[in-house]
Amino acid sequence: MRPLLGLLAFLPCLAACSDEPPGATPPPAPDAGTDAGPSSFRSALYPEDWTPSFTDAEGHFLHDFSYAGYHHAEAPPGAPAAAPTFDVVAHGADPTGKADATLAVQAAIDEASAQGGGIVTFPEGLYRMDDKLVVAASGVVLRGAGPTKSRLHFTRSAGMSYDAHLAFLGKAEPNLELPLTADTTSRTDVVEVDDAKDLAPGDDVLLGWTITPAFIEEHGMTGTWTAFNDTWQPFFRRTVVAVDKASSPHRITLDVPLRYPAKLRDGASLQRVTGLVRECGVESLGVSNAVSWAEAWAESQVHAIDLRRVVDCWIKDVASFPSPGAPAEGPGGGAHLASGGILLEETARVTIERVSLGLAENRGGGGNGYLFEIRRSNEILVADSEGDGGRHNFIQNWGFGTTGCVFLRVQSKNGASLTDMNDASGFTGLSEFHHSLATANLIDASTFDDGFSIVNRGAESTGAGHTGTENVLWNNRGKGALRSLQFGTGYVIGTEGLYVTTESPLPMAVGTMPVDWVEGLEEGDLLDPPSLYEDQLGRRRAR
């Protein structure tokens, strides 16, 4: 085990302002001897004959993460080749950036929506948007000629707190609730109800339960978890595969196994919902929304792109760029984003790939500077993407129900948390799980030159408490800190260069025993397979 890393998230600048945290032991230097060692190694939890049911003698296991992404990664994300196109310039958008293009672009979006979907195309140019864009229909894709060729510059700042400049907004309207008749176990894909009524294959469902005093006490969070007490929270977003009404009780098969026990004690139930937006996307575009330094700090949680209540959607080949509205020098000089980048909320089966976001202005408290943010979402794949210069570049945030998400080959660097707009230096901001028990997610083959953290955050952020359980950190590397102090058991398998902490006398370790599974420190280069997600996906496709 590594010694104490320092306070980082709890006493910020006492420990996180330097590249090497006080009290940390650097990764060991390579053995200078003549023994080359093994050519590769496999985790004891991932043998050659691994199946999703594999469990060792002590009850340790790895979830099957292969379902993450657009259509469970069973098809590449993208619009049909025959989809109609709607050119924004033909609708009156100015590609020179001199005139506001908002109304013209929204008109193209609305026409595509009215015709059942299509591709809204942006020829090469700079498009100035003085207001927000909203997509509320399925099948609408925004596509440019490339992130350096077709660029969207959003200028509005006032009144943008807790909002986004480009928002895909679905609904989740419940029209049927079915209480479970038996507790479920983790990794099952079957739940039982007394009467499935007219539930049918293909229906979108939520499976969740009430955050009861018993649930809170079970996790040692009495007095800490308070924001969602006594409310029913959806933990799993699923699609019905089969309904067996010949059995008693009726049995419902779901498309993805559950990743945590659902208990009758907490009123576990299944809800059918309608109104989700699907088959939407953003492709080959540049985005920026940075403004003046003072304007950026006057608003909170301003995101460039928001995907909310959507399924089977994507963002690919997108990059932020220096905003024409940012200062040329000084604080905020050359900034790309005012605060947040991409927000995924109450979504499932979304792929984010080849996306580069960076240089946020407002990186202060209250949820600012989050470049890739996931809230209460399932089976999200963020792959081959970079976060540079946010507060927390890659983050799960706010609420229960983030599960089955995968960060694959992401790179995080220059994370910095600023105290206020007059704080020019700040302290290191780590990518992290931030709130309320992110369950069974995978951080895979990624590079963290600032760090990644899953700990008990206690009363911070309105009672964040335990931020994760059963999450896997597989084959990660970098110059930063990796902290895994998870409720129950978490897994650190294969590292290179990172300062790893799994035990601490600090509050971040309270209630996190037993110590998380650690295997292959400084042996990530030898770990077979290099990517857990990709190997599991290959196995599932072969089944």
XYZ file of C-alpha atoms in Angstrom:
543
model
C 0.000 0.000 0.000
C 1.107 3.549 -0.644
C 1.460 5.949 2.294
C -0.780 8.910 2.829
C -1.019 11.159 -0.221
C -2.152 14.258 1.621
C -5.299 16.222 1.977
C -5.810 17.139 -1.710
C -9.595 17.467 -1.680
C -9.962 18.184 2.019
C -7.267 20.695 2.897
C -6.537 21.857 -0.622
C -3.215 23.681 -0.836
C -1.554 21.881 2.061
C -0.967 18.918 -0.194
C -2.074 19.396 -3.754
C -0.170 22.402 -5.055
C 2.898 20.459 -6.072
C 3.393 17.614 -8.483
C 4.607 15.338 -5.670
C 2.226 15.319 -2.673
C 3.845 15.509 0.778
C 4.188 12.128 2.406
C 3.722 10.228 -0.830
C 6.128 7.569 -1.923
C 6.978 7.880 -5.617
C 6.461 4.850 -7.814
C 9.453 2.513 -7.566
C 12.183 2.804 -10.166
C 12.475 -0.076 -12.615
C 14.588 -2.959 -11.392
C 18.120 -2.451 -12.689
C 18.880 -6.167 -12.465
C 19.228 -8.572 -15.346
C 15.948 -10.409 -14.737
C 13.507 -9.068 -17.320
C 10.575 -10.501 -15.390
C 7.352 -11.802 -16.883
C 6.294 -10.675 -20.338
C 2.726 -10.150 -19.136
C 0.380 -10.903 -16.274
C -3.336 -11.430 -15.832
C -5.424 -10.303 -12.912
C -6.489 -13.059 -10.552
C -10.026 -11.741 -11.100
C -9.806 -11.993 -14.883
C -8.571 -15.436 -15.889
C -8.428 -16.639 -19.486
C -11.774 -18.391 -19.059
C -13.479 -15.412 -17.383
C -17.252 -15.122 -17.650
C -19.521 -12.431 -16.152
C -20.422 -14.836 -13.326
C -16.813 -15.325 -12.193
C -16.316 -14.740 -8.449
C -13.270 -15.656 -6.367
C -13.412 -17.538 -3.068
C -13.624 -14.285 -1.064
C -16.458 -12.866 -3.155
C -14.421 -10.504 -5.362
C -15.561 -10.042 -8.953
C -15.440 -7.662 -11.906
C -18.629 -6.469 -13.537
C -19.162 -6.850 -17.277
C -18.654 -3.295 -18.554
C -19.039 -4.160 -22.235
C -22.550 -2.691 -22.518
C -21.328 0.922 -22.383
C -21.885 3.091 -25.427
C -24.254 3.700 -28.300
C -26.501 0.632 -28.744
C -24.241 -1.220 -26.289
C -21.355 -0.773 -28.765
C -23.061 -3.179 -31.148
C -22.974 -0.583 -33.962
C -20.808 2.484 -34.624
C -22.531 5.758 -33.754
C -23.749 7.790 -36.694
C -26.763 8.903 -38.701
C -28.107 6.723 -41.534
C -26.387 7.396 -44.858
C -29.755 8.229 -46.410
C -30.749 10.761 -43.740
C -31.933 14.089 -45.223
C -29.706 17.119 -44.736
C -30.571 20.668 -43.711
C -27.883 23.227 -44.515
C -27.761 26.062 -41.975
C -26.363 28.520 -44.541
C -29.306 27.772 -46.808
C -31.489 28.694 -43.830
C -29.744 32.064 -43.551
C -26.871 31.416 -41.137
C -23.856 33.694 -41.589
C -20.644 31.562 -41.797
C -18.358 34.571 -41.227
C -19.203 35.108 -37.559
C -20.250 38.702 -38.152
C -24.003 38.217 -37.666
C -25.985 36.195 -35.147
C -26.830 32.789 -36.648
C -29.034 31.495 -33.819
C -32.430 31.886 -35.501
C -31.239 30.384 -38.775
C -29.623 27.375 -37.113
C -32.656 26.817 -34.879
C -34.863 26.965 -37.982
C -32.792 24.202 -39.595
C -33.040 22.144 -36.396
C -36.800 22.662 -36.228
C -37.257 21.646 -39.864
C -35.237 18.476 -39.332
C -37.290 17.742 -36.211
C -40.578 18.265 -38.058
C -39.535 15.860 -40.802
C -38.691 13.049 -38.406
C -34.976 13.736 -38.135
C -32.018 14.494 -40.320
C -28.546 15.996 -40.434
C -28.184 19.709 -39.785
C -25.005 20.584 -41.660
C -22.562 23.397 -40.982
C -20.337 24.235 -43.965
C -16.886 25.563 -43.129
C -17.049 28.805 -41.223
C -17.477 30.503 -37.859
C -21.086 30.675 -36.626
C -21.850 33.218 -33.937
C -24.689 32.204 -31.652
C -26.033 34.956 -29.430
C -28.599 32.661 -27.817
C -29.249 28.988 -27.047
C -30.032 26.102 -29.397
C -32.464 23.357 -28.382
C -33.125 19.952 -29.918
C -36.217 18.209 -28.551
C -36.837 15.536 -31.194
C -35.237 12.210 -32.042
C -33.012 11.653 -35.043
C -31.467 15.126 -35.252
C -27.704 15.275 -35.811
C -25.575 18.420 -35.969
C -22.590 17.861 -38.282
C -19.760 20.122 -39.369
C -16.787 19.765 -41.701
C -14.387 19.225 -38.799
C -13.707 20.833 -35.421
C -11.173 23.262 -36.902
C -13.324 24.081 -39.927
C -16.917 24.434 -38.665
C -16.988 26.329 -35.384
C -19.838 27.405 -33.127
C -19.115 30.455 -30.995
C -21.733 30.962 -28.277
C -21.729 34.477 -26.838
C -24.582 34.637 -24.322
C -23.521 34.834 -20.701
C -26.243 36.560 -18.642
C -28.891 34.227 -17.305
C -27.022 31.072 -18.352
C -26.475 29.556 -14.902
C -27.416 25.856 -14.791
C -28.088 25.934 -18.527
C -26.394 24.927 -21.768
C -25.832 26.645 -25.090
C -26.685 23.511 -27.091
C -29.191 21.236 -25.377
C -30.757 17.944 -26.455
C -33.762 17.595 -24.175
C -35.944 14.529 -23.898
C -38.602 13.641 -21.368
C -39.056 10.731 -18.992
C -42.784 10.515 -18.383
C -43.770 7.521 -16.225
C -46.949 5.702 -17.215
C -46.613 2.432 -15.300
C -45.067 1.431 -11.976
C -44.505 -2.183 -10.979
C -43.269 -2.964 -7.447
C -40.782 -5.812 -7.302
C -41.844 -8.943 -5.461
C -38.362 -10.097 -4.465
C -34.984 -8.584 -3.741
C -32.588 -8.710 -6.667
C -28.941 -9.652 -6.609
C -26.151 -7.849 -8.393
C -25.432 -9.129 -11.920
C -28.927 -10.483 -12.543
C -30.874 -9.374 -15.610
C -34.254 -10.700 -14.393
C -36.670 -9.032 -11.990
C -40.024 -10.290 -10.714
C -43.356 -8.469 -10.358
C -46.857 -9.651 -9.468
C -48.433 -8.409 -12.688
C -46.445 -7.084 -15.657
C -49.670 -5.626 -17.122
C -49.013 -4.393 -20.676
C -45.235 -4.079 -20.309
C -43.616 -5.278 -23.534
C -40.197 -5.858 -25.090
C -38.655 -2.603 -26.243
C -40.156 -0.518 -23.431
C -37.834 1.948 -21.683
C -37.830 1.412 -17.926
C -36.235 2.799 -14.791
C -35.453 0.526 -11.855
C -34.888 2.218 -8.538
C -35.818 2.574 -4.915
C -36.346 5.089 -2.135
C -33.330 6.457 -0.273
C -34.627 5.208 3.070
C -33.071 5.599 6.521
C -32.234 1.877 6.369
C -30.421 2.249 3.029
C -28.497 5.245 4.351
C -27.577 3.459 7.592
C -26.458 0.374 5.656
C -23.830 2.570 3.987
C -22.816 4.377 7.172
C -24.145 7.663 5.813
C -26.691 8.664 8.468
C -26.494 12.435 8.822
C -24.342 12.735 5.692
C -26.592 11.684 2.818
C -29.449 14.153 3.112
C -30.142 15.663 -0.313
C -32.210 12.740 -1.628
C -33.683 11.311 1.567
C -37.117 9.698 1.273
C -37.242 10.159 -2.517
C -37.451 7.380 -5.110
C -34.283 7.423 -7.189
C -33.720 5.537 -10.469
C -30.487 3.561 -10.302
C -30.800 1.643 -13.570
C -31.999 2.751 -17.018
C -32.894 -0.308 -19.012
C -34.873 -1.677 -21.951
C -37.192 -4.654 -21.594
C -36.021 -7.697 -23.569
C -38.702 -10.213 -22.595
C -41.788 -10.529 -20.392
C -42.763 -13.964 -19.088
C -46.349 -13.910 -17.872
C -46.569 -17.706 -17.727
C -44.476 -17.716 -14.567
C -45.770 -16.640 -11.190
C -44.710 -14.015 -10.320
C -44.147 -12.538 -13.781
C -40.510 -12.358 -14.852
C -39.049 -9.409 -16.763
C -35.719 -9.729 -18.557
C -33.695 -6.550 -19.033
C -31.043 -5.727 -21.610
C -28.229 -5.113 -19.098
C -27.585 -6.865 -15.774
C -28.173 -4.881 -12.596
C -25.061 -3.671 -10.815
C -26.293 -3.382 -7.210
C -28.901 -5.143 -5.072
C -32.432 -3.739 -5.181
C -34.375 -4.383 -1.983
C -38.063 -4.530 -1.126
C -37.123 -2.862 2.148
C -36.528 0.319 0.125
C -39.610 0.028 -2.084
C -37.744 -1.176 -5.175
C -39.876 -0.898 -8.287
C -39.824 -0.688 -12.064
C -41.212 2.344 -13.892
C -41.955 2.485 -17.597
C -41.179 5.855 -19.191
C -41.798 7.485 -22.553
C -40.533 10.624 -24.243
C -36.793 9.935 -24.394
C -34.912 11.476 -27.311
C -32.833 8.969 -29.289
C -30.478 8.750 -32.269
C -29.197 12.308 -31.789
C -25.645 13.459 -32.267
C -23.025 16.168 -32.573
C -20.194 15.537 -35.039
C -17.123 17.272 -36.415
C -17.702 20.666 -34.828
C -15.697 23.148 -32.789
C -17.378 24.814 -29.807
C -16.539 27.727 -27.524
C -18.462 29.861 -25.058
C -15.809 31.694 -23.023
C -16.582 35.347 -22.308
C -14.904 38.005 -20.211
C -13.356 36.832 -16.950
C -15.907 38.707 -14.822
C -18.855 37.457 -16.891
C -17.702 33.856 -16.561
C -17.534 34.126 -12.785
C -20.918 35.854 -12.571
C -22.671 32.653 -13.724
C -22.480 29.087 -12.462
C -22.511 25.723 -14.232
C -22.746 27.004 -17.798
C -22.289 24.046 -20.150
C -21.521 24.092 -23.834
C -23.481 20.897 -24.652
C -26.134 19.109 -22.586
C -27.620 15.692 -23.401
C -30.520 15.115 -21.033
C -32.934 12.169 -21.001
C -31.586 10.721 -24.230
C -30.638 7.175 -25.274
C -28.467 5.836 -28.093
C -26.864 9.174 -28.941
C -23.305 10.356 -29.516
C -20.789 13.186 -29.642
C -17.704 12.553 -31.760
C -14.871 14.486 -33.368
C -15.617 17.646 -31.378
C -13.144 20.078 -29.863
C -13.268 23.342 -27.982
C -11.292 26.282 -29.371
C -10.114 29.722 -28.160
C -13.229 31.827 -27.870
C -13.339 35.133 -29.747
C -15.111 36.464 -26.668
C -12.364 35.529 -24.199
C -9.699 37.984 -23.046
C -6.629 38.091 -25.258
C -4.340 37.975 -22.216
C -4.418 38.038 -18.434
C -6.990 36.016 -16.466
C -8.992 33.946 -18.937
C -6.630 34.745 -21.776
C -7.263 32.354 -24.672
C -9.975 30.453 -22.774
C -12.246 28.056 -24.622
C -15.110 27.562 -22.172
C -16.858 29.761 -19.620
C -17.305 26.861 -17.181
C -18.606 23.415 -18.137
C -18.095 21.361 -21.256
C -20.356 18.370 -21.927
C -23.073 17.368 -19.447
C -24.820 13.986 -19.664
C -27.831 13.773 -17.364
C -30.378 10.970 -16.955
C -29.087 9.346 -20.126
C -28.133 5.838 -21.247
C -26.100 4.241 -24.011
C -24.242 7.341 -25.180
C -20.816 7.365 -26.833
C -18.446 10.314 -26.504
C -15.356 9.722 -28.645
C -12.474 11.767 -29.981
C -13.527 14.870 -28.055
C -11.079 17.426 -26.719
C -12.234 20.055 -24.222
C -10.233 22.551 -22.262
C -9.319 25.853 -20.744
C -12.350 26.745 -18.654
C -12.511 30.179 -17.023
C -14.756 29.604 -13.991
C -13.168 26.718 -12.103
C -14.563 27.733 -8.749
C -16.769 25.875 -6.286
C -20.412 25.163 -6.890
C -19.998 22.793 -9.818
C -17.869 24.821 -12.221
C -15.110 23.771 -14.572
C -16.373 20.216 -15.172
C -15.368 19.328 -18.738
C -16.887 15.838 -19.087
C -19.691 15.516 -16.529
C -22.010 12.540 -15.970
C -25.065 12.722 -13.693
C -27.414 9.825 -12.926
C -26.656 8.018 -16.179
C -25.927 4.449 -17.277
C -23.681 2.780 -19.843
C -21.912 5.939 -21.024
C -18.695 5.412 -23.004
C -16.171 8.269 -23.044
C -13.315 7.126 -25.265
C -10.111 8.557 -26.718
C -10.867 12.019 -25.354
C -8.914 14.725 -23.565
C -9.728 17.124 -20.753
C -7.251 19.957 -20.189
C -7.520 22.806 -17.724
C -10.852 22.236 -16.031
C -11.506 21.958 -12.311
C -12.444 18.268 -12.491
C -11.860 17.247 -16.104
C -13.767 13.939 -15.937
C -16.401 13.671 -13.238
C -19.483 11.888 -12.007
C -21.611 14.348 -10.095
C -24.780 14.862 -8.074
C -27.076 12.056 -7.156
C -27.429 8.318 -7.186
C -27.636 6.174 -10.282
C -24.406 6.577 -12.242
C -23.429 3.030 -13.134
C -21.894 0.982 -15.921
C -20.037 3.986 -17.377
C -16.597 3.639 -18.942
C -13.755 6.135 -19.381
C -11.510 4.498 -21.998
C -8.122 5.918 -22.975
C -8.977 9.381 -21.715
C -6.296 11.876 -20.806
C -6.636 14.396 -17.991
C -4.140 17.168 -17.357
C -3.814 20.592 -15.764
C -6.850 20.194 -13.526
C -6.987 23.209 -11.203
C -9.488 24.254 -8.540
C -9.715 27.999 -8.011
C -11.047 29.519 -4.811
C -12.533 32.579 -6.520
C -11.991 34.854 -9.510
C -9.060 36.537 -7.766
C -7.265 33.227 -7.124
C -4.693 32.931 -9.893
C -2.974 29.720 -8.720
C -5.480 27.418 -7.023
C -4.629 23.793 -6.289
C -4.668 20.565 -8.221
C -8.139 19.480 -9.312
C -8.508 15.742 -9.774
C -10.923 13.919 -12.014
C -13.204 12.044 -9.665
C -16.441 10.473 -8.610
C -18.006 13.354 -6.740
C -21.323 12.367 -5.184
C -23.611 9.628 -3.897
C -22.210 6.220 -4.670
C -21.270 5.864 -8.316
C -21.673 2.116 -8.714
C -19.636 -0.276 -10.851
C -17.977 2.015 -13.363
C -14.670 1.474 -15.173
C -11.655 3.762 -15.616
C -9.696 1.949 -18.305
C -6.251 2.428 -19.897
C -6.304 6.156 -19.172
C -3.710 8.790 -18.318
C -4.044 11.139 -15.356
C -1.315 13.720 -14.999
C -3.383 15.434 -12.308
C -5.206 12.474 -10.785
C -8.351 10.452 -10.219
C -10.166 10.062 -6.915
C -12.925 7.866 -5.437
C -13.229 8.535 -1.693
C -15.661 9.364 1.104
C -16.131 13.124 0.676
C -18.209 13.406 3.828
C -20.293 16.553 4.196
C -18.734 18.270 1.175
C -20.974 19.144 -1.780
C -24.228 18.878 0.206
C -23.354 15.555 1.770
C -21.558 13.717 -1.008
C -20.460 10.957 1.353
C -19.269 7.715 -0.202
C -18.714 8.512 -3.853
C -18.199 5.025 -5.209
C -18.370 1.271 -4.793
C -17.300 -1.678 -6.975
C -15.598 0.631 -9.445
C -12.571 -0.686 -11.348
C -9.429 1.310 -12.152
C -7.731 -0.825 -14.811
C -4.312 -0.171 -16.342
C -4.083 3.544 -15.651
C -0.986 5.694 -15.706
C 0.338 9.217 -15.430
C 2.158 11.615 -13.127
C -0.780 12.271 -10.823
C -2.522 10.758 -7.813
C -4.871 7.792 -7.851
C -7.049 7.428 -4.744
C -9.353 4.466 -4.320
C -11.085 4.424 -0.954
C -14.436 2.982 -1.929
C -17.385 1.750 0.084
C -17.300 -2.044 0.130
C -14.658 -3.053 -2.382
C -13.113 -1.187 -5.263
C -10.403 -2.449 -7.576
C -7.045 -1.010 -8.662
C -5.449 -3.329 -11.220
C -2.326 -2.332 -13.124
C -0.713 1.111 -12.821
C 2.254 3.016 -14.209
C 3.673 6.110 -12.556
C 0.671 7.066 -10.413
C 0.812 7.776 -6.678
C -1.688 5.223 -5.389
C -3.549 5.562 -2.094
C -5.957 2.945 -0.745
C -5.586 3.649 2.990
C -5.568 6.907 4.926
C -6.112 8.265 8.451
C -8.016 11.183 6.917
C -11.823 11.510 6.812
C -11.817 10.405 3.160
C -11.249 6.823 4.388
C -14.017 6.685 7.008
C -16.282 3.684 6.420
C -14.342 2.454 3.405
C -12.960 -0.773 4.881
C -12.008 -3.311 3.700
C -9.056 -1.878 1.820
C -9.677 -1.939 -1.907
C -8.200 -4.720 -4.029
C -4.780 -3.737 -5.395
C -2.885 -5.741 -7.976
C -0.055 -5.006 -10.378
C 1.215 -1.644 -9.138
C 3.795 -0.409 -11.653
C 2.981 -3.367 -13.883
C 0.367 -1.781 -16.116
C 2.575 -2.201 -19.157
C 2.495 -5.950 -18.536
C -1.243 -6.229 -17.870
C -3.152 -8.524 -20.199
C -5.521 -7.440 -21.626
C -4.492 -3.761 -21.850
C -8.178 -2.711 -21.969
C -10.759 -4.519 -19.849
C -13.674 -2.924 -21.704
C -12.482 -3.928 -25.144
C -11.705 -7.486 -24.076
C -15.097 -7.892 -22.399
C -16.799 -6.457 -25.468
C -15.050 -8.991 -27.678
C -16.121 -11.812 -25.375
C -19.752 -10.666 -25.335
C -19.843 -10.384 -29.100
C -18.493 -13.932 -29.339
C -21.099 -15.390 -26.987
